[in-house]
XYZ file of C-alpha atoms in Angstrom:
543
model
C -0.088 0.118 0.176
C 3.021 2.380 0.475
C 4.724 1.777 -2.711
C 0.885 2.424 -4.430
C 1.067 5.598 -2.526
C 3.833 6.645 -3.744
C 3.449 5.698 -7.389
C -0.095 7.875 -6.784
C 2.233 10.713 -5.506
C 4.619 10.228 -8.346
C 1.855 10.449 -10.723
C 0.578 13.127 -8.951
C 3.432 15.862 -9.162
C 4.277 14.282 -12.896
C 0.936 15.659 -13.609
C 1.337 19.198 -11.853
C 4.677 20.229 -13.776
C 3.384 18.648 -17.063
C 0.631 20.935 -16.404
C 3.340 24.167 -14.990
C 5.361 23.420 -17.580
C 2.960 23.714 -20.684
C 0.285 26.673 -19.308
C 2.842 29.318 -21.673
C 1.247 26.765 -24.434
C -2.105 27.093 -23.989
C -2.372 30.365 -23.717
C -0.979 30.677 -27.209
C -2.038 27.165 -28.779
C -5.541 27.383 -30.338
C -8.394 26.207 -28.315
C -8.641 23.068 -30.303
C -4.971 21.330 -30.187
C -4.763 22.150 -26.491
C -8.355 20.888 -24.896
C -6.310 17.943 -24.255
C -4.168 20.088 -22.074
C -6.483 21.881 -20.791
C -7.899 19.035 -19.618
C -4.941 17.592 -17.823
C -5.113 20.875 -16.067
C -7.984 20.990 -14.649
C -7.060 17.303 -13.183
C -4.001 19.186 -11.631
C -6.539 22.009 -9.939
C -8.111 19.189 -8.967
C -5.325 17.060 -7.126
C -4.254 21.095 -6.158
C -7.699 21.485 -4.378
C -7.336 17.710 -2.580
C -3.624 18.845 -0.807
C -5.328 21.589 -0.129
C -7.698 20.075 2.129
C -5.204 17.652 3.382
C -3.526 21.122 4.416
C -6.205 23.068 5.742
C -6.568 19.646 8.236
C -2.952 20.023 8.981
C -3.260 23.263 10.186
C -5.767 22.653 12.277
C -3.692 20.652 14.187
C -1.199 22.865 14.248
C -3.307 25.808 15.837
C -4.719 23.454 18.350
C -1.346 22.720 19.556
C -0.494 25.967 19.051
C -3.618 26.218 21.494
C -2.319 24.242 23.793
C 0.739 25.357 24.083
C 0.198 29.133 24.874
C 0.675 27.949 28.594
C 4.584 27.396 26.944
C 4.738 31.330 25.465
C 6.041 32.891 29.398
C 8.907 31.046 29.788
C 9.975 31.303 26.163
C 9.508 35.069 25.544
C 11.383 35.234 29.360
C 14.456 36.294 28.223
C 13.865 38.251 25.083
C 15.764 41.962 26.002
C 13.608 44.050 26.948
C 14.013 48.614 25.565
C 15.119 50.755 27.977
C 12.022 53.048 29.145
C 14.161 55.717 29.192
C 16.521 55.438 26.428
C 16.724 57.979 23.374
C 15.695 56.330 19.915
C 17.278 57.368 16.736
C 15.774 57.995 13.182
C 18.222 60.100 12.454
C 22.095 59.644 13.191
C 23.349 62.328 16.292
C 26.792 62.620 17.319
C 25.861 65.243 20.238
C 29.459 66.109 20.724
C 28.885 67.863 17.096
C 26.137 69.886 18.630
C 26.785 72.986 20.109
C 23.491 75.140 20.155
C 20.698 73.116 22.695
C 17.165 74.922 22.208
C 14.091 74.017 24.071
C 10.171 74.877 24.555
C 8.753 75.138 27.356
C 5.518 73.356 28.034
C 5.899 69.826 28.374
C 9.244 70.444 27.126
C 10.666 71.326 29.754
C 7.816 71.506 32.362
C 5.739 68.956 32.906
C 2.327 68.808 34.348
C -0.170 67.127 36.337
C -3.512 65.505 35.215
C -5.879 68.291 36.772
C -4.317 70.551 33.800
C -6.538 68.997 30.814
C -8.997 68.803 32.958
C -9.120 72.862 33.745
C -8.860 73.355 30.174
C -11.606 71.553 29.128
C -13.717 73.029 31.436
C -12.991 76.761 29.931
C -13.166 75.821 27.052
C -16.393 73.908 27.671
C -17.542 77.094 29.055
C -16.785 79.309 26.308
C -18.768 77.828 24.150
C -21.616 77.779 26.244
C -20.943 81.959 27.594
C -19.459 83.231 24.030
C -20.842 80.308 21.185
C -24.219 79.688 22.346
C -24.316 76.292 22.723
C -26.441 74.496 24.861
C -26.317 74.191 28.758
C -27.165 71.208 28.618
C -23.454 70.858 27.037
C -22.260 71.848 30.403
C -22.799 68.220 31.787
C -19.682 66.527 30.353
C -16.644 65.995 31.760
C -13.108 64.942 30.577
C -12.667 61.364 30.263
C -8.990 60.884 30.751
C -9.455 57.375 29.651
C -10.898 57.914 25.681
C -7.865 60.435 23.864
C -4.720 59.798 22.761
C -2.119 61.912 20.888
C -2.461 61.877 16.929
C -5.714 61.156 16.744
C -7.811 63.176 13.428
C -10.751 64.581 13.204
C -13.106 64.610 10.566
C -14.999 68.319 9.374
C -16.347 66.390 7.138
C -18.015 63.540 8.518
C -17.174 64.293 11.974
C -15.662 61.360 13.582
C -12.056 60.759 15.231
C -9.951 58.603 13.958
C -6.784 57.236 14.253
C -4.866 56.606 11.221
C -1.326 53.774 11.045
C 1.291 54.889 8.673
C -0.236 54.063 5.391
C -3.213 56.836 6.048
C -5.542 53.755 6.233
C -8.186 54.058 9.296
C -7.583 51.741 11.992
C -10.277 49.225 12.342
C -11.630 49.999 16.120
C -9.783 53.488 15.632
C -13.005 55.916 14.443
C -15.581 57.035 16.748
C -18.628 58.936 15.731
C -19.093 61.429 19.057
C -18.162 59.067 21.391
C -19.583 55.655 19.625
C -17.177 53.133 18.356
C -17.986 52.963 14.391
C -17.895 48.761 13.223
C -15.565 47.982 10.218
C -18.438 48.136 8.072
C -19.446 51.677 8.900
C -16.751 52.574 8.251
C -16.688 51.280 5.064
C -20.108 52.476 3.964
C -18.905 56.190 5.894
C -15.597 56.407 3.737
C -15.809 53.436 1.123
C -12.557 52.356 1.747
C -10.365 51.699 4.997
C -7.447 54.194 3.310
C -8.178 57.898 3.797
C -7.448 59.341 -0.299
C -5.856 63.000 -0.558
C -9.110 64.145 -1.163
C -10.271 63.168 1.916
C -7.452 63.798 3.903
C -7.932 67.695 3.004
C -11.044 67.757 5.747
C -8.577 65.597 8.619
C -7.068 67.901 11.740
C -4.497 66.523 12.953
C -4.559 66.781 17.032
C -0.714 65.843 17.822
C 0.246 67.921 20.850
C -0.734 67.305 24.257
C -2.852 70.231 24.308
C -5.113 68.070 22.125
C -6.000 65.767 24.860
C -8.939 68.031 25.781
C -9.837 69.669 22.860
C -10.564 66.023 21.040
C -12.785 64.785 23.990
C -14.163 67.657 24.168
C -14.769 67.222 20.202
C -15.723 64.055 21.120
C -18.787 64.952 23.492
C -19.974 68.379 21.621
C -21.216 66.014 19.003
C -22.568 62.921 20.603
C -24.640 65.674 22.444
C -26.080 67.232 19.014
C -26.798 63.004 17.923
C -28.656 62.518 21.499
C -30.248 65.271 21.247
C -31.320 64.834 17.546
C -30.244 67.880 16.302
C -29.164 68.587 12.784
C -24.889 69.984 12.526
C -22.185 70.538 10.650
C -18.888 68.549 11.854
C -16.696 71.633 10.563
C -18.808 74.156 12.760
C -17.882 72.049 15.693
C -14.110 71.460 14.947
C -13.804 75.521 14.167
C -15.840 76.315 17.687
C -14.249 73.627 19.549
C -10.815 74.872 18.252
C -11.377 78.297 18.821
C -12.721 77.894 22.312
C -9.430 76.630 22.677
C -7.240 78.883 22.058
C -9.318 81.024 23.697
C -8.500 79.779 26.696
C -4.654 79.837 25.670
C -4.488 82.952 23.909
C -6.477 84.976 26.503
C -4.720 84.148 29.679
C -7.026 81.939 31.406
C -5.163 79.076 31.415
C -1.695 80.906 32.555
C -3.363 82.711 35.320
C -4.926 79.630 36.505
C -1.521 77.687 36.768
C 0.457 80.072 38.413
C -2.386 80.541 41.144
C -2.614 77.158 42.529
C 1.391 75.986 41.226
C 1.165 73.112 43.551
C -1.845 71.544 41.593
C -0.748 71.819 37.892
C 3.421 72.123 37.923
C 5.161 69.146 38.202
C 8.854 69.103 39.409
C 11.398 67.101 37.871
C 14.916 68.402 39.539
C 17.051 66.413 36.969
C 16.037 68.920 33.621
C 18.284 71.381 35.853
C 20.768 69.237 36.262
C 20.574 68.395 32.444
C 20.580 72.469 31.711
C 23.518 72.937 34.060
C 25.460 70.516 32.438
C 25.525 71.560 28.934
C 26.612 75.024 30.299
C 29.602 73.981 32.162
C 30.552 72.104 28.385
C 30.236 74.949 27.106
C 27.025 74.450 25.220
C 24.817 77.620 24.263
C 21.424 77.501 25.073
C 18.504 79.050 23.772
C 14.992 78.762 24.590
C 11.945 79.343 22.617
C 8.253 79.396 23.545
C 5.026 80.700 22.540
C 4.131 80.767 26.057
C 4.157 84.948 27.599
C 7.068 85.694 29.159
C 5.242 85.782 32.650
C 3.613 82.631 32.376
C 7.318 81.254 31.374
C 8.814 83.163 34.645
C 6.454 82.277 37.746
C 6.408 78.089 35.852
C 10.592 78.017 35.685
C 10.356 80.025 39.239
C 8.264 77.612 41.160
C 9.916 74.584 39.331
C 13.736 75.758 40.018
C 12.904 77.105 44.199
C 14.412 74.152 45.406
C 17.308 74.084 43.210
C 20.710 75.259 44.039
C 22.915 76.612 41.363
C 24.921 80.065 40.736
C 23.251 83.515 39.464
C 19.695 84.916 41.281
C 17.971 83.995 37.779
C 16.920 80.350 35.368
C 17.727 83.732 32.773
C 20.990 82.876 33.514
C 20.850 79.509 31.739
C 20.136 80.804 28.431
C 21.814 82.648 26.092
C 18.688 83.760 24.707
C 15.125 84.033 25.513
C 12.840 84.381 22.922
C 8.530 84.411 24.270
C 5.622 84.867 22.314
C 7.017 83.529 19.188
C 4.037 82.689 17.516
C 5.472 79.031 16.211
C 5.045 77.599 13.614
C 4.797 80.701 11.672
C 8.673 81.570 13.196
C 10.125 79.399 11.030
C 9.068 80.634 7.623
C 8.252 84.471 8.365
C 9.756 87.693 8.428
C 8.758 89.329 12.069
C 11.280 91.308 13.460
C 12.351 90.935 16.780
C 10.704 92.797 19.815
C 12.518 93.490 23.210
C 10.283 92.632 25.884
C 10.499 95.075 28.945
C 9.679 92.586 31.860
C 9.476 94.672 34.412
C 6.758 97.899 32.327
C 5.233 94.400 29.778
C 6.072 96.657 27.134
C 7.676 95.881 23.979
C 10.554 98.358 22.675
C 10.467 100.240 19.268
C 14.031 100.054 18.881
C 15.288 96.549 15.894
C 17.736 94.068 17.481
C 20.830 93.518 15.391
C 21.529 91.504 18.866
C 20.805 89.037 21.483
C 22.090 90.774 25.476
C 22.182 88.013 28.366
C 19.414 89.904 30.266
C 17.327 90.963 27.998
C 14.018 88.663 27.006
C 12.677 88.626 23.341
C 8.633 88.689 21.647
C 7.985 86.982 18.049
C 10.623 87.273 15.435
C 11.507 84.496 12.794
C 13.924 81.968 11.871
C 15.879 83.889 9.182
C 17.035 86.804 11.812
C 17.229 84.184 14.360
C 20.447 82.718 12.038
C 21.713 86.015 11.216
C 21.826 87.192 14.505
C 23.354 84.045 15.683
C 25.730 83.112 13.179
C 24.531 79.448 14.003
C 25.083 76.978 11.670
C 21.505 74.432 11.417
C 23.487 71.829 11.776
C 24.996 72.431 14.847
C 21.458 72.735 16.383
C 19.280 71.056 18.065
C 16.062 72.076 19.309
C 13.385 69.847 21.937
C 9.603 70.021 21.210
C 6.734 68.102 22.528
C 4.434 69.279 19.302
C 5.644 67.596 16.193
C 3.967 70.326 13.380
C 4.612 73.839 15.410
C 7.868 72.844 17.045
C 9.545 70.574 15.685
C 8.735 70.676 11.324
C 10.300 73.929 10.722
C 13.017 73.384 12.582
C 13.838 69.889 10.451
C 13.529 71.697 7.053
C 15.615 74.813 8.224
C 19.062 71.966 9.055
C 18.354 71.509 12.305
C 18.719 68.561 14.602
C 15.294 67.652 16.632
C 14.178 65.825 19.232
C 10.602 64.644 20.340
C 9.522 64.442 23.788
C 6.786 62.426 24.298
C 5.641 62.029 27.474
C 3.482 58.608 26.758
C 6.564 57.210 25.434
C 8.020 55.812 28.874
C 4.733 54.188 29.536
C 3.907 52.619 26.100
C 7.705 51.150 26.256
C 6.960 49.610 30.135
C 3.013 48.108 28.586
C 5.828 46.615 25.465
C 7.810 45.013 28.218
C 4.870 43.460 30.372
C 4.457 39.825 30.392
C 0.416 40.399 29.252
C 1.347 42.231 25.915
C 4.323 40.002 25.272
C 2.214 37.559 25.787
C -0.848 38.331 23.675
C 1.904 39.472 20.778
C 2.829 36.140 20.650
C -0.212 34.822 19.722
C -0.781 37.163 17.714
C 2.473 36.537 15.392
C 1.402 32.340 15.860
C -2.301 33.687 14.638
C -0.744 35.367 11.312
C 1.355 32.308 10.649
C -1.423 30.236 10.454
C -3.719 32.755 8.281
C -1.013 33.340 5.628
C -1.003 29.527 4.652
C -5.182 29.245 5.525
C -5.223 32.353 3.055
C -2.638 30.386 0.731
C -4.276 27.442 0.289
C -6.673 26.433 -2.319
C -9.335 23.991 -1.366
C -12.392 22.673 -3.473
C -15.974 23.948 -3.484
C -16.825 20.710 -1.137
C -14.766 21.887 1.513
C -15.416 24.847 1.817
C -17.316 24.759 5.426
C -13.915 23.303 6.150
C -12.145 26.365 5.160
C -14.475 28.367 5.990
C -14.326 27.687 9.793
C -11.192 27.234 10.494
C -10.712 31.268 9.162
C -13.192 31.926 11.306
C -12.016 30.713 13.939
C -8.394 32.913 13.609
C -9.773 35.877 12.416
C -11.718 35.481 15.849
C -8.454 34.272 17.722
C -6.743 37.627 15.764
C -10.126 39.969 17.310
C -8.973 38.829 20.600
C -5.664 39.631 20.973
C -5.548 42.686 19.012
C -8.767 43.449 21.237
C -6.412 42.551 24.503
C -3.466 44.456 23.432
C -5.439 47.733 23.064
C -7.015 47.223 26.165
C -3.423 47.330 27.575
C -2.901 51.159 26.460
C -6.064 52.334 26.370
C -9.908 50.862 25.867
C -10.916 53.119 23.112
C -7.621 53.778 20.569
C -5.409 51.403 21.478
C -1.651 53.157 21.641
C -0.441 55.831 20.692
C 2.676 54.592 18.367
C 1.173 51.358 17.149
C -2.008 50.407 15.346
C -4.136 46.953 16.780
C -3.308 45.424 12.983
C 1.116 45.392 14.630
C 1.139 48.426 12.221
C 2.927 52.283 13.458
C 0.661 54.741 13.888
C 0.445 57.744 11.631
C 1.658 59.256 14.434
C 4.752 57.183 14.962
C 5.133 58.465 10.955
C 5.308 62.190 12.102
C 8.068 61.256 14.969
C 9.806 59.385 11.606
C 9.772 62.416 9.330
C 10.606 64.771 11.842
C 12.546 63.970 14.898
C 16.349 62.857 14.416
C 15.827 61.503 17.791
C 12.984 60.953 20.374
C 12.750 60.326 24.194
C 10.166 60.289 27.189
C 12.154 63.122 29.654
C 14.659 65.362 28.889
C 16.566 64.227 31.685
C 16.798 61.275 29.817
C 19.779 62.956 28.225
C 21.797 62.883 31.589
C 22.652 58.729 30.982
C 25.113 59.422 28.156
C 27.793 60.729 27.677
C 27.629 64.492 25.521
C 30.276 62.885 23.644
C 27.693 60.041 22.247
C 27.465 59.437 18.737
C 23.071 57.927 18.678
C 22.689 55.900 15.307
C 19.682 53.792 14.993
C 19.860 50.250 14.875
C 20.369 48.144 11.773
C 17.834 45.404 12.107
C 14.982 48.172 12.962
C 12.388 49.245 9.669
C 10.358 51.864 11.154
C 10.060 52.820 14.918
C 13.611 51.644 17.098
C 11.537 50.972 20.022
C 8.689 48.954 19.249
C 10.305 45.168 19.453
C 8.087 42.313 17.864
C 8.118 38.847 19.039
C 8.478 36.130 16.580
C 6.466 33.405 15.406
C 9.441 31.392 15.047
C 10.083 31.640 18.409
C 7.813 28.833 19.003
C 7.949 26.822 15.965
C 8.954 24.263 18.568
C 6.137 24.246 20.246
């Protein structure tokens, strides 16, 4: 019987080989002369589907074995290397020794804020909507929900949806909300036609890229939900414009600044290591400048509070910096011709004399990059600028030839989660499921066996959804991780970091762990984002 089976297998292989070798001739040969050969190929397809049915049964057994062996995953991943939550991650080579000038944003770069700040911004903007834009008073019932938004979302001004996109501009299957309701994949396709956002649709999207956007994203979703619940017609673009203007009013009117300075213990978080880093740079002979959109009185009050427990030479935090520029109007600063103005810190007035040099005891307002470089004679390649907003802070300097560093506070928490056993366990399962799905999708089966094929495919897809959901909920139950999508791809936010940040880290003081002469370069085996570790399915092939 074994010999007969072997002979049958050999005949099958010969038939398949014959069909494959003659396939170019079939398309060129006349119909009558090729009839026999076509029949032969039809037979080979039948044989191939039979082999596919055997393959499906084999994959089914492999899937059942994998489920039984899930308990062995923790032991297999135990010795996998972990990423450093306080590490500096590199997209483009940076030789720190070549950098002579260090520039810093203020908010969420030099200063750090508590969660109370998002609630305050949300509440002030909400009241402005009701008092100034005459939104219904029932909108006042909403409260900021810290568990809902993440950084890097997009708002569709045409359709009113909050979206999370992947690296290639496609909507994440579980990352589309209309108000506070998550849309299903079928609803996404009905609304957009496809998950991929085309160029015309992209013009309607507004990116919410900095930490201040948390409160904005939450307020937009709540206002949209209010109109839905009240069954009122509304224009999604008006909602964005009104909410955005309210958020801007909170900042530009000084409401938020006065509230923070009135209770700095509640809103500001002291980070003594930040000023150790600044002092270390000064001691190494580096030039330092501060470039912020915030008004000087707010920066001054915040820095005084943050430095009150520090002991360093000099009577003012300003002595740490060679140049202090406030109300810089970034990102306009990088491409405008606005002149610098000297700011009188005592009289709260701007001087009318032209600025042709920077003095260490002066504070400057406005200005532009062109004048900044002319006055300082600092070459772009020797300057690095640190900021948290990828568009306002880093896009302009990146295009101007400065080196750029993104300070992303969520990075540390997300790496801690990725290092954890729960995340790696789910990622390992997902890797196994993806391998099995690839095998199933590459298998040809007959119509009669389609039900068995579909049953296995449905089970694998259900297991994949379960893994994705488990991984997403470890980060944020609504939108998942900031840097990754549920499908394992890097997010659109990660794309912008890759595009505009030469290096990125969770906080400034992480640089204290690196010698000032360090040469930072990206790992050669990383394709996109260097901090995202991958758990390969091959790790469990022996199981």
